[in-house]
Coordinates of C-alpha atoms and ligand atoms in Angstrom, one line a residue:
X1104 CA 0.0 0.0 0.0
X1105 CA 1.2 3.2 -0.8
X1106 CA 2.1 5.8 2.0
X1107 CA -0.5 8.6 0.4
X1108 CA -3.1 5.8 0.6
X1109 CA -2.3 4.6 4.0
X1110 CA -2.8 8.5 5.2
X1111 CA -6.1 8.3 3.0
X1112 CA -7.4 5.4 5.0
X1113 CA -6.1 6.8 8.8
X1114 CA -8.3 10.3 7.3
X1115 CA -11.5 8.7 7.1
X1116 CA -10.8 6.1 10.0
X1117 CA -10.4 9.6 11.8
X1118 CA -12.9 11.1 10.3
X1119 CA -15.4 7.9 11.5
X1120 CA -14.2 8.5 15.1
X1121 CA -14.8 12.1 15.3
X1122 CA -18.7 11.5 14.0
X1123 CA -19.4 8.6 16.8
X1124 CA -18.0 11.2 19.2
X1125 CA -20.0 13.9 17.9
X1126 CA -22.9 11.6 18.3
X1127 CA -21.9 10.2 21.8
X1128 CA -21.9 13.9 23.1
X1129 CA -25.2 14.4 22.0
X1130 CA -26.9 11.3 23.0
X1131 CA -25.4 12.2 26.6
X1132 CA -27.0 15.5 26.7
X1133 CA -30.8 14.1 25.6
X1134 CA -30.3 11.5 28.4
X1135 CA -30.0 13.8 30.9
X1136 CA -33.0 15.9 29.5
X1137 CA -36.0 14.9 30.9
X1138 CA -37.8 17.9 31.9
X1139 CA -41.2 16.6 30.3
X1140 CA -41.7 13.8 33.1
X1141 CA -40.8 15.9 36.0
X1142 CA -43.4 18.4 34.6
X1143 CA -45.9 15.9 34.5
X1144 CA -44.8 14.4 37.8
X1145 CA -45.5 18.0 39.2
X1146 CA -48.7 18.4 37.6
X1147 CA -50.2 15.2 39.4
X1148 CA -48.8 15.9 42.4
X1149 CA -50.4 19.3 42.5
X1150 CA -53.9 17.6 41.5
X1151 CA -53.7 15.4 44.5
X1152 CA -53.1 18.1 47.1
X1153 CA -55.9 19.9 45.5
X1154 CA -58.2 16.5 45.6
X1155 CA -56.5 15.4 49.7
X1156 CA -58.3 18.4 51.6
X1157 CA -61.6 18.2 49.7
X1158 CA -61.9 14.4 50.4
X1159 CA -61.7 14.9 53.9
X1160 CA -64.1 18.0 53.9
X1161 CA -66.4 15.8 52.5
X1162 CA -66.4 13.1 54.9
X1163 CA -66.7 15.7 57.8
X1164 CA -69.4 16.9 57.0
X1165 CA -71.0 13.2 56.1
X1166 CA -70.2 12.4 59.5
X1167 CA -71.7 15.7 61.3
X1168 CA -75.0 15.1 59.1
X1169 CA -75.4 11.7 60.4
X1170 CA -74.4 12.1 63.6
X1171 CA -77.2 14.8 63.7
X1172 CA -79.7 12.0 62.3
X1173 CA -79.3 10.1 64.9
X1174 CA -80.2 12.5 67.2
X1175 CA -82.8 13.5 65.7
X1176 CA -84.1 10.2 65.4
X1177 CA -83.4 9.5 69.2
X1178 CA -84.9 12.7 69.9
X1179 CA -88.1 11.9 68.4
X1180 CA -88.2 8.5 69.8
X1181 CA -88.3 9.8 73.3
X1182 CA -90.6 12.4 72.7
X1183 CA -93.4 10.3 71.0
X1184 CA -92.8 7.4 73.7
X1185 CA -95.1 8.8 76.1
X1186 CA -92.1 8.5 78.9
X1187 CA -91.9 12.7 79.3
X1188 CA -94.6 14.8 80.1
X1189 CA -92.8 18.1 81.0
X1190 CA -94.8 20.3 78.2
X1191 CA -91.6 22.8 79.0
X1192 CA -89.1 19.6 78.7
X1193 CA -90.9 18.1 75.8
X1194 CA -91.2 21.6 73.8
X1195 CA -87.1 22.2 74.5
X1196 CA -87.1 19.0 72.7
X1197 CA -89.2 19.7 70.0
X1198 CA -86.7 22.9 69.8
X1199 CA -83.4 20.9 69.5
X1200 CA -85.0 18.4 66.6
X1201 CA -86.0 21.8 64.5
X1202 CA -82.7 23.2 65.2
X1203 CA -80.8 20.0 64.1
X1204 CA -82.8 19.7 61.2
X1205 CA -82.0 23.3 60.1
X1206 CA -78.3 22.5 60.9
X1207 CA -78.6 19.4 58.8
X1208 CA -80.0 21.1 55.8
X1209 CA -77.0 23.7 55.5
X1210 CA -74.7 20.6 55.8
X1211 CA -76.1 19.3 52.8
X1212 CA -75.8 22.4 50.9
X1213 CA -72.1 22.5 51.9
X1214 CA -72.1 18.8 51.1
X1215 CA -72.9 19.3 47.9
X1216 CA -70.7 21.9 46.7
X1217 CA -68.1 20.1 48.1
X1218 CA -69.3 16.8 46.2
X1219 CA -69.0 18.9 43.0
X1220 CA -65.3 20.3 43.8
X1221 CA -64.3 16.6 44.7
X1222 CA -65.8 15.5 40.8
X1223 CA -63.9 18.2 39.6
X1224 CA -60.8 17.5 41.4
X1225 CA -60.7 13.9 40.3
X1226 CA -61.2 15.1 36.9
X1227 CA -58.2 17.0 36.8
X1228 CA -56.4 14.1 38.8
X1229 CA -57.1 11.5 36.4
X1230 CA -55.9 13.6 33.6
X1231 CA -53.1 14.4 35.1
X1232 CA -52.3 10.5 35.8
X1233 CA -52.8 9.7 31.8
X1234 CA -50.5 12.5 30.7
X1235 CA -47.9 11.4 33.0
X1236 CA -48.0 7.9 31.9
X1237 CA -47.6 8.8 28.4
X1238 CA -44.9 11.2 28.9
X1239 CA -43.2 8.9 30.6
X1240 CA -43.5 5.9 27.8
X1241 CA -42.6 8.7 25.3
X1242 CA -39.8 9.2 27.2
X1243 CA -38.6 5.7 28.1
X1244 CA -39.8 4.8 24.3
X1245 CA -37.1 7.5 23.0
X1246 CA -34.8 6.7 25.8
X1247 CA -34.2 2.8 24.6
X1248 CA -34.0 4.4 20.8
X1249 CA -31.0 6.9 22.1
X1250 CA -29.7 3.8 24.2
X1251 CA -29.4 1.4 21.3
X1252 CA -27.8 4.3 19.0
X1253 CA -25.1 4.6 22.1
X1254 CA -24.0 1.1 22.4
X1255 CA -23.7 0.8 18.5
X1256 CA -21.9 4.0 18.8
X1257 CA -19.8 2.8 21.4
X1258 CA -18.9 -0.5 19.6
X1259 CA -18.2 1.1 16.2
X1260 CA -15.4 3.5 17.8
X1261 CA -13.9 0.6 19.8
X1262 CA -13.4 -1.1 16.5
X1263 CA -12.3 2.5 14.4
X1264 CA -10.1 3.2 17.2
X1265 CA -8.3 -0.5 17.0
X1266 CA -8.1 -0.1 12.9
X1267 CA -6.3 3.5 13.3
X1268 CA -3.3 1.6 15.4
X1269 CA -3.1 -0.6 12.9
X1270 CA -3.2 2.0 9.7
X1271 CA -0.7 4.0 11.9
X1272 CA 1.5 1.2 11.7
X1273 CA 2.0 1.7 8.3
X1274 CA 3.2 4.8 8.0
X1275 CA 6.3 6.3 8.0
X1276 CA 7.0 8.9 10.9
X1277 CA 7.8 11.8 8.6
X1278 CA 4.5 11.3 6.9
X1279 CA 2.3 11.2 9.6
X1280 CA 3.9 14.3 11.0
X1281 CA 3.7 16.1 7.5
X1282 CA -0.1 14.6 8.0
X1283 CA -0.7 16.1 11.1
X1284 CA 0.5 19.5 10.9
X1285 CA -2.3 19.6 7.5
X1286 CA -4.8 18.5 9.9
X1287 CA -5.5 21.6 11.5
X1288 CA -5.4 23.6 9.0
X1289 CA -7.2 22.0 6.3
X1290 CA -10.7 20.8 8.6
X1291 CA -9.3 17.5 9.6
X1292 CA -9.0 16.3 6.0
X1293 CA -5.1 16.8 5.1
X1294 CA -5.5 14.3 2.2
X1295 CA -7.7 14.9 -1.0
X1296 CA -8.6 12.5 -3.7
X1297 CA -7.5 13.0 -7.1
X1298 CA -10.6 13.0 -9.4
X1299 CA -9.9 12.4 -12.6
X1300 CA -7.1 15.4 -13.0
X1301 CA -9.1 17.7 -10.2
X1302 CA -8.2 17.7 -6.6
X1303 CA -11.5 16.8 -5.3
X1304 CA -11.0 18.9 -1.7
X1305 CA -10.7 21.9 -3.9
X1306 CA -11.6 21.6 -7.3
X1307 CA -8.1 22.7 -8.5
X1308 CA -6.7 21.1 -12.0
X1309 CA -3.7 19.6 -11.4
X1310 CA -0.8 19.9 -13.9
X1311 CA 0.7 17.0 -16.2
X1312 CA 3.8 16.6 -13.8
X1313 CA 1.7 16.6 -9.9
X1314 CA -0.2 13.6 -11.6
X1315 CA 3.0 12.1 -13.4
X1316 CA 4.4 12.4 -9.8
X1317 CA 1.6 10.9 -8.2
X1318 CA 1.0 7.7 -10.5
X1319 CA 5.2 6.9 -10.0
X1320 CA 4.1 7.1 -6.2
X1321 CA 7.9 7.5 -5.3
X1322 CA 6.5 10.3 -2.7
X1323 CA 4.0 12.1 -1.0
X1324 CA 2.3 14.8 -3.8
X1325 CA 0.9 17.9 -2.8
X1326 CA -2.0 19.6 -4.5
X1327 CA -1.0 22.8 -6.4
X1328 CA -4.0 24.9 -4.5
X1329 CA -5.1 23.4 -1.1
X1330 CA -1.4 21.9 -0.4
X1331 CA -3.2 18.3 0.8
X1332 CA -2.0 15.3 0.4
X1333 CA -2.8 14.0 -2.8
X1334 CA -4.3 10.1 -3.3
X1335 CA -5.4 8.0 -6.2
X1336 CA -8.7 6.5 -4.6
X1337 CA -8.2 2.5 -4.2
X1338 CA -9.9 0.2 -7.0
X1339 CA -9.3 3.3 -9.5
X1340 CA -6.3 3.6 -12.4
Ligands
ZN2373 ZN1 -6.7 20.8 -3.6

């Protein structure tokens, strides 16, 4: 293999490298991204603090309306049992079943609205449960996708990273220095193919003695232009 060809295979070997670590970095930032769930985590959690109170309002006040039925009821039961005859006794009763009653009726009002705020709480609630549990598939969903992508990733700059010590083997020292000193300069791509009679980095025609220079391969040819590295691309005359 010849030395301009050896540098032409380390370029896109380092080329491949560079993209998997371009796409490694950004894979790492959307994994740590996940605003979306925590949003939605927030957004139930604030529906059930909304729904807690109301719950309990509700059953206060079923207890305090039944509690007051049952006196009532006791109430009654005494006074139509014949067992009191007071007319002052039996009218303060008469009194505290009226009053109850009253009290019982503004409970159920209260009840009520409450009822309807509890409806409307749950509501929200359950909404907020189903957006949360397709956020968080979405996200898992996308997650696995970016996971996937990483591991290949990962494996296919192992394997670029092992072939580069093995191109670099072949290459003389003075080469690979003349190589990387281009590197810099010319975008990571310090070797251009020779199309035809064009430098293909630059579009440059290259004169009768660069190419006569570069098909006797006795040493490293330089494009006339861009000054890379010129390279007859393998498989072609
Ligand atoms: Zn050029």
């Amino acid at each position: 293999m010849s030395q301009a060809l050896a540098l032409y295979q380390l370029q896109e070997i380092e080329l491949g490298i560079l993209r998997c670590q371009k796409r490694l970095s950004e894979i790492a930032s959307a994994l740590e991204d996940s605003q979306a769930v925590a949003e939605a985590r927030a957004r139930l959690e604030s529906a059930q603090k909304i729904l807690s109170p109301l719950q309990t309002r509700a059953r206060s006040l079923e207890l305090e309306i039944q509690s007051n039925a049952d006196k009532i009821r006791a109430t009654d039961e005494r006074l139509y049992s014949g067992s009191v005859r007071n007319p002052k006794e039996l009218q303060e009763m008469q009194q505290e079943i009226q009053a109850l009653r009253r009290r019982n009726g503004d409970l159920e009002d209260a009840l009520l609205d409450v009822m309807l705020a509890v409806e409307e709480a749950e509501a929200a609630l359950n909404a907020a449960r189903a957006n949360l549990q397709q956020v968080t598939s979405d996200w898992e969903t996308n997650n696995q996708t970016l996971l996937e992508e990483q591991t290949r990733l990962k494996n296919d700059e192992a394997r670029l990273i092992e072939q580069r010590r093995q191109a670099l083997s072949h290459i003389n020292a003075e080469n690979l220095k003349l190589y990387n000193a281009l590197k810099p300069r010319r975008h990571n791509q310090p070797v251009a193919v020779l199309d035809g009679d064009t430098c293909a980095a630059c579009g440059v025609e290259q004169t009768m003695a660069i190419i006569s220079d570069l098909d006797r391969g006795v040493s490293l040819v330089k494009c006339m232009s861009c000054g890379r590295i010129l390279v007859r691309k393998p498989g072609k005359a």
